[in-house]
Coordinates of C-alpha atoms and ligand atoms in Angstrom, one line a residue:
M1 CA 5.6 10.0 26.7
K2 CA 4.5 6.4 27.3
V3 CA 2.8 5.0 24.2
C4 CA 1.3 1.7 23.3
V5 CA 0.4 0.7 19.7
I6 CA -2.1 -2.0 19.3
G7 CA -1.7 -3.8 16.0
T8 CA 1.9 -4.3 14.8
G9 CA 1.4 -4.3 11.0
Y10 CA 2.7 -2.0 8.3
V11 CA 1.2 1.0 10.1
G12 CA 1.5 0.1 13.8
L13 CA 5.1 -1.1 13.5
V14 CA 6.3 2.0 11.6
A15 CA 4.3 4.4 13.9
G16 CA 5.5 2.7 17.1
T17 CA 9.1 2.7 15.9
C18 CA 9.0 6.3 14.8
F19 CA 7.5 7.4 18.1
A20 CA 10.3 5.5 19.9
E21 CA 12.9 7.1 17.6
S22 CA 11.7 10.5 18.9
G23 CA 12.4 9.5 22.5
N24 CA 9.1 8.1 23.7
D25 CA 8.7 4.7 25.4
V26 CA 6.7 2.5 23.1
V27 CA 5.2 -0.9 23.5
C28 CA 3.9 -2.5 20.3
V29 CA 1.2 -5.1 20.9
D30 CA -0.2 -7.8 18.5
V31 CA -2.3 -10.9 18.8
D32 CA -0.1 -12.6 16.3
E33 CA 2.3 -14.5 18.4
G34 CA 4.5 -15.5 15.5
K35 CA 4.9 -11.8 14.5
I36 CA 5.7 -10.7 18.1
G37 CA 8.1 -13.7 18.6
K38 CA 10.0 -12.7 15.5
L39 CA 10.2 -9.1 16.6
Q40 CA 11.4 -10.1 20.1
Q41 CA 14.2 -12.1 18.4
G42 CA 15.2 -9.1 16.2
Q43 CA 13.6 -10.4 13.0
I44 CA 11.4 -7.9 11.1
P45 CA 8.2 -9.5 9.8
I46 CA 7.7 -7.0 6.8
Y47 CA 10.0 -5.4 4.3
E48 CA 10.1 -1.6 4.6
P49 CA 13.2 0.3 3.7
G50 CA 15.0 1.7 6.8
L51 CA 12.7 0.0 9.3
E52 CA 15.0 -2.7 10.5
E53 CA 17.8 -0.4 11.5
L54 CA 15.4 1.9 13.4
I55 CA 13.8 -1.0 15.2
K56 CA 17.2 -2.5 16.2
R57 CA 18.4 0.8 17.6
N58 CA 15.3 1.6 19.6
V59 CA 15.1 -1.9 21.0
A60 CA 18.7 -1.8 22.0
E61 CA 18.2 1.6 23.7
K62 CA 15.1 0.1 25.5
R63 CA 12.6 2.6 24.1
L64 CA 10.8 0.0 22.0
A65 CA 9.4 -3.4 23.1
F66 CA 7.0 -6.0 21.6
T67 CA 4.4 -8.0 23.4
T68 CA 1.2 -10.0 23.0
E69 CA 0.1 -8.9 26.6
I70 CA -2.2 -6.0 25.9
A71 CA -3.0 -5.6 29.6
A72 CA 0.5 -4.8 30.6
A73 CA 1.0 -2.4 27.6
V74 CA -2.2 -0.5 28.4
R75 CA -1.3 -0.1 32.1
V76 CA 2.0 1.7 31.3
A77 CA 0.8 3.9 28.4
T78 CA -0.9 7.3 28.5
V79 CA -1.6 7.2 24.8
C80 CA -3.0 4.0 23.2
F81 CA -3.0 3.9 19.4
I82 CA -5.3 1.4 17.7
A83 CA -3.5 0.4 14.4
V84 CA -5.3 -2.9 13.7
G85 CA -6.5 -4.0 10.3
T86 CA -9.9 -2.7 9.0
P87 CA -10.4 -5.1 6.1
Q88 CA -13.3 -5.1 3.8
G89 CA -16.4 -6.6 5.4
D90 CA -19.1 -8.7 3.8
T91 CA -21.2 -5.7 2.6
G92 CA -18.2 -3.7 1.3
G93 CA -17.9 -1.5 4.4
A94 CA -14.9 -1.7 6.8
D95 CA -14.9 -4.7 9.2
L96 CA -14.5 -3.0 12.5
S97 CA -14.3 -6.2 14.6
Y98 CA -10.6 -5.8 15.3
V99 CA -11.0 -2.2 16.3
K100 CA -13.9 -3.1 18.6
R101 CA -11.9 -5.8 20.2
A102 CA -8.9 -3.6 20.8
A103 CA -11.1 -0.8 22.2
A104 CA -12.8 -3.3 24.6
E105 CA -9.4 -4.6 25.8
I106 CA -8.1 -1.1 26.4
G107 CA -11.3 -0.4 28.4
E108 CA -10.9 -3.5 30.5
H109 CA -7.3 -2.9 31.4
M110 CA -6.9 0.9 31.7
D111 CA -6.3 2.0 35.3
G112 CA -6.3 5.8 35.0
Y113 CA -6.7 8.5 32.3
R114 CA -5.9 7.3 28.8
L115 CA -6.0 8.9 25.4
I116 CA -7.2 6.3 22.8
V117 CA -6.3 7.2 19.2
T118 CA -7.5 5.4 16.1
K119 CA -4.7 5.2 13.5
S120 CA -6.5 2.6 11.5
T121 CA -8.6 3.8 8.7
V122 CA -12.1 3.8 10.1
P123 CA -15.5 5.0 8.9
V124 CA -17.1 8.2 10.2
G125 CA -18.7 7.5 13.6
T126 CA -16.0 5.1 14.8
A127 CA -14.6 7.5 17.4
A128 CA -18.1 7.8 18.9
M129 CA -18.5 4.0 18.8
I130 CA -15.1 3.6 20.6
R131 CA -16.2 6.1 23.3
K132 CA -19.3 3.9 24.0
I133 CA -17.3 0.7 24.2
L134 CA -14.9 2.3 26.7
A135 CA -17.6 3.9 28.7
A136 CA -19.3 0.5 29.2
R137 CA -16.0 -0.9 30.5
T138 CA -14.2 1.6 32.6
K139 CA -14.9 4.2 35.3
H140 CA -11.6 6.0 34.5
D141 CA -11.4 9.3 32.6
F142 CA -10.5 9.0 28.9
D143 CA -10.4 10.8 25.6
V144 CA -10.8 9.4 22.1
A145 CA -9.2 10.9 19.0
S146 CA -8.9 10.1 15.3
N147 CA -5.4 10.4 13.8
P148 CA -5.5 8.9 10.3
E149 CA -2.3 7.7 8.8
F150 CA -1.2 8.8 5.4
L151 CA 2.1 6.9 5.0
K152 CA 2.9 5.0 1.8
E153 CA 4.4 1.5 2.0
G154 CA 7.9 1.6 0.5
A155 CA 8.5 5.2 1.9
A156 CA 6.8 4.7 5.2
I157 CA 9.5 5.9 7.6
D158 CA 10.1 9.1 5.6
D159 CA 6.4 9.8 5.3
F160 CA 5.9 9.3 9.1
M161 CA 9.0 11.3 10.1
R162 CA 8.2 14.1 7.6
P163 CA 4.4 14.1 7.1
D164 CA 2.8 16.7 4.7
R165 CA 0.4 17.3 7.6
V166 CA -0.9 15.6 10.7
V167 CA -4.7 15.3 11.1
I168 CA -6.1 15.2 14.7
G169 CA -9.8 14.7 15.2
T170 CA -11.0 15.2 18.7
S171 CA -13.3 17.4 20.7
S172 CA -11.0 17.4 23.8
Q173 CA -8.3 20.0 24.3
R174 CA -6.3 17.7 26.5
A175 CA -6.2 15.1 23.8
A176 CA -5.3 17.6 21.1
D177 CA -2.5 19.0 23.4
L178 CA -1.1 15.4 24.0
L179 CA -1.1 14.6 20.3
K180 CA 0.5 17.9 19.4
E181 CA 3.3 17.2 21.9
L182 CA 3.8 13.7 20.5
Y183 CA 3.9 14.9 16.9
A184 CA 6.0 18.1 17.5
P185 CA 9.3 16.3 16.6
F186 CA 7.9 15.4 13.2
V187 CA 6.6 18.8 12.2
R188 CA 9.6 20.9 12.9
T189 CA 9.6 22.4 9.4
E190 CA 6.2 23.9 9.9
Q191 CA 4.0 21.2 8.4
P192 CA 0.6 21.8 9.8
I193 CA -1.1 19.9 12.6
L194 CA -4.8 20.2 11.6
A195 CA -7.2 19.9 14.5
M196 CA -10.8 19.1 13.6
S197 CA -13.7 17.0 14.7
P198 CA -13.3 13.2 14.8
E199 CA -15.9 12.9 12.0
S200 CA -13.9 15.2 9.8
A201 CA -10.7 13.4 10.5
E202 CA -12.2 10.1 9.7
M203 CA -13.7 11.4 6.5
T204 CA -10.4 13.1 5.5
K205 CA -8.6 9.8 5.2
Y206 CA -11.2 8.3 3.0
A207 CA -11.4 11.5 0.9
A208 CA -7.6 11.4 0.4
N209 CA -7.6 7.8 -0.8
S210 CA -10.7 8.4 -3.0
M211 CA -9.1 11.4 -4.6
L212 CA -5.9 9.4 -5.3
A213 CA -7.7 6.3 -6.6
A214 CA -9.8 8.5 -8.8
R215 CA -6.7 10.1 -10.4
V216 CA -5.3 6.6 -11.1
S217 CA -8.5 5.4 -12.8
L218 CA -8.9 8.6 -14.7
M219 CA -5.4 8.4 -16.0
N220 CA -5.9 4.8 -16.9
E221 CA -8.9 5.5 -18.9
I222 CA -7.1 8.4 -20.6
A223 CA -4.3 6.0 -21.4
N224 CA -6.7 3.4 -22.9
L225 CA -8.2 6.1 -25.1
C226 CA -4.7 7.2 -26.1
D227 CA -4.1 3.6 -27.2
K228 CA -7.2 3.9 -29.5
V229 CA -6.6 7.3 -31.0
G230 CA -2.8 7.1 -31.4
A231 CA -1.9 9.7 -28.8
D232 CA 1.0 9.2 -26.4
V233 CA -0.1 9.2 -22.7
D234 CA 3.4 10.3 -21.6
D235 CA 3.1 13.5 -23.6
V236 CA -0.4 14.0 -22.4
R237 CA 0.7 13.5 -18.8
R238 CA 3.5 16.1 -19.2
G239 CA 1.1 18.3 -20.9
I240 CA -1.4 18.4 -18.0
G241 CA 1.1 17.8 -15.1
F242 CA 2.7 21.2 -15.5
D243 CA -0.7 22.8 -14.9
R244 CA -0.4 23.8 -11.2
R245 CA -4.0 23.1 -10.7
I246 CA -3.3 19.5 -11.7
G247 CA 0.2 18.8 -10.5
Q248 CA 2.6 16.0 -11.5
S249 CA 1.9 13.2 -9.0
F250 CA -0.4 10.2 -9.5
L251 CA -0.6 10.7 -13.2
F252 CA 1.1 7.5 -14.3
P253 CA -1.1 5.0 -16.0
G254 CA -0.6 1.3 -15.4
V255 CA -2.2 -2.0 -14.5
G256 CA -4.5 -0.6 -11.9
Y257 CA -4.1 0.1 -8.2
G258 CA -3.9 -2.6 -5.5
G259 CA -2.7 -2.9 -2.0
S260 CA -4.5 -3.0 1.3
C261 CA -5.9 0.6 1.2
F262 CA -7.2 2.0 -2.0
P263 CA -9.5 -0.9 -3.0
K264 CA -11.0 -1.4 0.4
D265 CA -11.3 2.3 1.3
V266 CA -13.0 3.2 -2.0
R267 CA -15.5 0.4 -1.4
A268 CA -16.0 1.5 2.2
I269 CA -16.8 5.1 1.3
V270 CA -19.3 3.9 -1.3
Q271 CA -20.9 1.7 1.4
T272 CA -20.9 4.6 3.9
A273 CA -22.6 6.8 1.3
S274 CA -25.2 4.2 0.5
E275 CA -26.0 3.8 4.2
H276 CA -26.8 7.5 4.2
G277 CA -29.0 7.3 1.1
L278 CA -26.3 8.5 -1.4
D279 CA -25.1 6.7 -4.5
F280 CA -21.4 7.6 -4.8
R281 CA -21.5 6.9 -8.6
L282 CA -18.1 8.4 -9.3
L283 CA -16.3 6.1 -6.9
R284 CA -18.2 3.1 -8.1
A285 CA -16.9 3.9 -11.5
V286 CA -13.3 4.4 -10.2
E287 CA -13.4 0.9 -8.8
E288 CA -15.0 -0.6 -11.9
V289 CA -12.3 1.0 -14.1
N290 CA -9.6 -0.3 -11.8
E291 CA -10.9 -3.9 -12.0
E292 CA -10.9 -3.7 -15.8
Q293 CA -7.5 -2.1 -15.9
K294 CA -6.0 -5.2 -14.2
Q295 CA -6.9 -7.1 -17.4
V296 CA -5.4 -4.6 -19.9
L297 CA -2.0 -6.2 -20.1
V298 CA -3.3 -9.8 -20.6
E299 CA -5.7 -8.4 -23.3
K300 CA -2.6 -7.0 -25.1
V301 CA -0.9 -10.4 -24.8
K302 CA -4.0 -12.1 -26.1
S303 CA -4.4 -9.8 -29.0
H304 CA -0.8 -10.4 -29.9
F305 CA -0.9 -14.2 -29.6
G306 CA -4.6 -15.1 -29.8
A307 CA -6.7 -16.3 -26.9
F308 CA -5.0 -19.6 -26.3
L309 CA -1.7 -19.4 -24.5
V310 CA -1.5 -23.1 -23.7
G311 CA 2.1 -24.2 -23.0
M312 CA 3.5 -20.7 -23.6
K313 CA 6.0 -19.3 -21.1
F314 CA 5.7 -15.9 -19.6
A315 CA 8.2 -14.1 -17.4
V316 CA 6.6 -11.7 -14.9
W317 CA 8.8 -9.1 -13.3
G318 CA 7.2 -7.6 -10.2
L319 CA 4.6 -9.1 -7.9
A320 CA 4.2 -6.6 -5.0
F321 CA 1.4 -4.1 -5.5
K322 CA 4.0 -1.4 -5.8
P323 CA 7.8 -1.1 -5.5
R324 CA 9.8 -1.2 -2.2
T325 CA 7.3 -3.3 -0.4
D326 CA 6.6 -7.1 0.0
D327 CA 2.9 -6.4 0.3
M328 CA 0.8 -8.3 -2.3
R329 CA -2.6 -7.6 -0.9
L330 CA -4.9 -7.2 -3.9
A331 CA -1.9 -6.7 -6.2
P332 CA -2.7 -6.4 -9.9
S333 CA -0.1 -9.2 -10.4
I334 CA -2.5 -11.7 -8.9
A335 CA -5.2 -11.0 -11.4
I336 CA -2.7 -10.9 -14.3
I337 CA -1.0 -14.2 -13.3
E338 CA -4.4 -16.0 -12.6
R339 CA -5.5 -15.0 -16.1
L340 CA -2.3 -16.3 -17.7
L341 CA -2.6 -19.5 -15.8
A342 CA -6.3 -19.8 -16.8
A343 CA -5.3 -19.5 -20.5
G344 CA -2.9 -22.4 -20.0
A345 CA 0.4 -20.5 -19.8
H346 CA 3.4 -21.2 -17.6
V347 CA 4.4 -18.3 -15.4
H348 CA 8.0 -17.6 -14.3
A349 CA 8.0 -14.8 -11.7
H350 CA 10.5 -12.6 -10.0
D351 CA 10.1 -9.9 -7.4
P352 CA 12.9 -8.4 -5.2
E353 CA 10.9 -8.7 -2.0
A354 CA 7.5 -10.3 -2.4
M355 CA 8.4 -13.9 -3.4
H356 CA 7.5 -15.3 0.0
E357 CA 4.1 -13.7 -0.3
A358 CA 3.6 -15.0 -3.8
R359 CA 4.4 -18.5 -2.6
R360 CA 1.5 -18.2 -0.1
I361 CA -0.8 -17.1 -2.9
F362 CA 0.3 -19.3 -5.9
G363 CA 2.1 -22.2 -4.2
D364 CA 3.6 -24.4 -6.9
R365 CA 1.3 -23.2 -9.7
I366 CA 4.1 -20.8 -10.9
T367 CA 7.9 -20.9 -10.9
Y368 CA 9.9 -18.5 -8.8
H369 CA 13.3 -17.0 -9.7
R370 CA 15.6 -15.2 -7.3
V371 CA 17.4 -13.5 -10.2
N372 CA 15.2 -11.5 -12.6
Y373 CA 17.1 -12.7 -15.7
D374 CA 16.6 -16.4 -14.8
A375 CA 12.8 -15.9 -15.3
L376 CA 13.5 -14.9 -18.9
E377 CA 15.1 -18.2 -20.1
G378 CA 13.0 -19.5 -23.0
A379 CA 10.2 -17.0 -22.3
D380 CA 7.7 -16.1 -25.1
A381 CA 7.4 -12.7 -23.5
L382 CA 8.1 -10.6 -20.4
L383 CA 5.4 -8.8 -18.5
V384 CA 6.5 -5.9 -16.3
V385 CA 4.0 -5.6 -13.6
T386 CA 5.7 -3.6 -10.7
E387 CA 8.0 -0.7 -11.4
W388 CA 10.9 -1.7 -9.2
N389 CA 13.9 0.5 -9.8
E390 CA 16.1 -2.5 -10.5
F391 CA 14.0 -3.3 -13.6
R392 CA 14.5 0.2 -15.2
R393 CA 18.0 -0.3 -16.7
P394 CA 18.5 -4.0 -17.4
D395 CA 21.0 -5.5 -19.8
F396 CA 18.7 -5.7 -22.9
D397 CA 21.1 -7.7 -25.0
R398 CA 21.3 -10.3 -22.2
M399 CA 17.5 -10.3 -22.0
R400 CA 17.1 -10.8 -25.8
G401 CA 19.6 -13.6 -25.7
L402 CA 17.7 -15.4 -23.0
M403 CA 14.2 -15.0 -24.3
K404 CA 12.6 -17.2 -27.0
R405 CA 11.2 -14.0 -28.6
P406 CA 12.2 -10.4 -27.9
L407 CA 8.8 -9.3 -26.7
I408 CA 7.8 -7.1 -23.7
F409 CA 4.4 -6.1 -22.3
D410 CA 5.2 -3.3 -20.0
G411 CA 2.3 -2.5 -17.6
R412 CA 4.2 0.4 -15.9
N413 CA 5.7 2.2 -18.9
I414 CA 9.2 2.0 -17.5
Y415 CA 10.9 1.8 -20.9
E416 CA 10.9 4.2 -23.8
P417 CA 9.3 2.7 -26.9
E418 CA 11.8 4.0 -29.4
Q419 CA 14.8 2.7 -27.3
M420 CA 13.1 -0.7 -27.1
R421 CA 12.8 -0.8 -30.8
Q422 CA 16.5 0.0 -31.1
H423 CA 17.3 -2.8 -28.6
G424 CA 15.4 -5.1 -30.9
F425 CA 12.2 -5.7 -28.9
T426 CA 8.6 -5.7 -29.9
Y427 CA 7.2 -3.6 -27.1
Y428 CA 3.7 -2.9 -25.8
S429 CA 3.0 -0.4 -23.0
V430 CA 0.0 1.4 -21.7
G431 CA -1.3 4.4 -23.6
R432 CA 1.6 4.5 -26.0
R433 CA 2.0 3.2 -29.5
P434 CA 3.5 -0.3 -29.6
V435 CA 6.8 -0.7 -31.5
A436 CA 7.9 -3.7 -33.5
A437 CA 11.4 -5.2 -33.4
Ligands
LIG1 P1 -1.8 -5.1 8.9 O1 -2.7 -6.2 8.6 O2 -0.4 -5.1 8.4 O3 -1.6 -5.1 10.5 C1 -2.7 -5.2 11.4 C2 -2.2 -5.9 12.7 O4 -3.2 -5.8 13.7 C3 -1.9 -7.4 12.4 O5 -0.6 -7.7 12.7 C4 -2.9 -8.1 13.3 O6 -2.5 -9.3 13.9 C5 -3.1 -7.0 14.4 N1 -4.3 -7.1 15.3 C6 -5.6 -7.4 14.9 N2 -6.4 -7.4 16.0 C7 -5.6 -7.1 17.0 C8 -5.9 -6.9 18.4 N3 -7.1 -7.0 18.9 N4 -4.9 -6.6 19.2 C9 -3.6 -6.5 18.7 N5 -3.3 -6.7 17.4 C10 -4.3 -7.0 16.6 O7 -2.5 -3.8 8.6 P2 -1.9 -2.3 8.2 O8 -1.5 -2.4 6.7 O9 -0.8 -2.0 9.2 O10 -3.1 -1.4 8.3 C11 -3.6 -1.1 9.6 C12 -4.7 0.0 9.4 O11 -4.0 1.2 8.9 C13 -5.8 -0.3 8.4 O12 -7.0 0.3 8.9 C14 -5.3 0.4 7.2 O13 -6.4 0.7 6.3 C15 -4.6 1.6 7.7 N6 -3.6 2.2 6.9 C16 -2.7 1.4 6.2 C17 -1.7 1.9 5.4 C18 -0.8 1.0 4.7 O14 -0.1 1.5 3.8 N7 -0.7 -0.3 5.0 C19 -1.6 3.3 5.3 C20 -2.5 4.1 6.0 C21 -3.5 3.5 6.8

């Protein structure tokens, strides 16, 4: 099948590459000339495990190409995916200006039947809006479908290649058949392709992210209460996770969720609700809890040292909003580091992949270290902010030798308190009793 993907970001690049990998001819389009220029030269603009190899193979086999010329891409493709950003707008709802522009351009350049599919996360009613935009610009036959994406950065290829389910929202049989054909290679182990109305598909994506964000905030509040009452959130997590009605995933407390999806999608659904006269109180609280949770680690630092951290040196391990990505959009690390800097502290940071992003955000206000141990030299404490695997089993003796004090504030509970005590550290985590060296 001939496919074009408009918007070559975390979602569009992965989707386009995976469609090419299953034998389709794919053109990925972006307005960002720098990004497309890099891709045309074989450089991958984002970090996503496994992506580079797939892109290189599919480009070499001429199934995958990159362009800024949307007209040419739309002319060759039967199916046009819209995977542009839908950032938070001024009122909290999704800013659909990129989606509208992409739809208008498809409408102007299509020269026969096209299936236009939104992969971007868009509010209910967007498929209908796109239909109107297209109808005003073309005489050709077309269908519109909603096909929300559920991939996770850091595991995006695997998620796309082996989705738990595929959601297709369309009222057209032809569109549903085309999408089922396109997705058939990815659902060979009987994962369902769920056909529904565009409205239900659009709502499904927001419902999924709301549910997950709510679990994170609920567990964070449970952890904060564990801190107060002397319970251990790890035990509590196990105690509830084996209940099949609850399940094990998304039960880990921490420093709050970030990234380009949960924060904006929770706000967008609250906004959609309010436009329909509903006050989505629960999700407003989910967001509020999350904002406060980003402060929990610095609060622990301050209750250990006192409010003034002037001249103190803190090592921060982990900047990306989660492991295995370089994405720092709304990462909790930003709020944490800003708060440390505001209190007069010096920050020495390390992240395996996100340092270039951090430089864009903090410039020379913090110091960057390519090697995680280097950040520890003379540090008053270490803050663990992202749970990268490479932080899980470090050389604790070496760490203790480098640091001014053996003190760790672990925002992701990646170490065991008792082991940390044995290693000679004073150790604070989230929802578990602190231990003293
Ligand atoms: P991104 O910012 O990484 O990429 C969006 C790309 O679209 C950018 O490269 C931008 O230059 C390009 N673009 C904007 N307008 C364009 C136009 N008119 N023509 C061509 N290109 C254009 O965003 P992302 O993280 O890939 O997210 C895209 C959408 O997918 C969002 O709606 C997001 O909510 C949703 N989503 C994201 C994830 C994720 O993990 N990142 C997961 C599921 C869904």
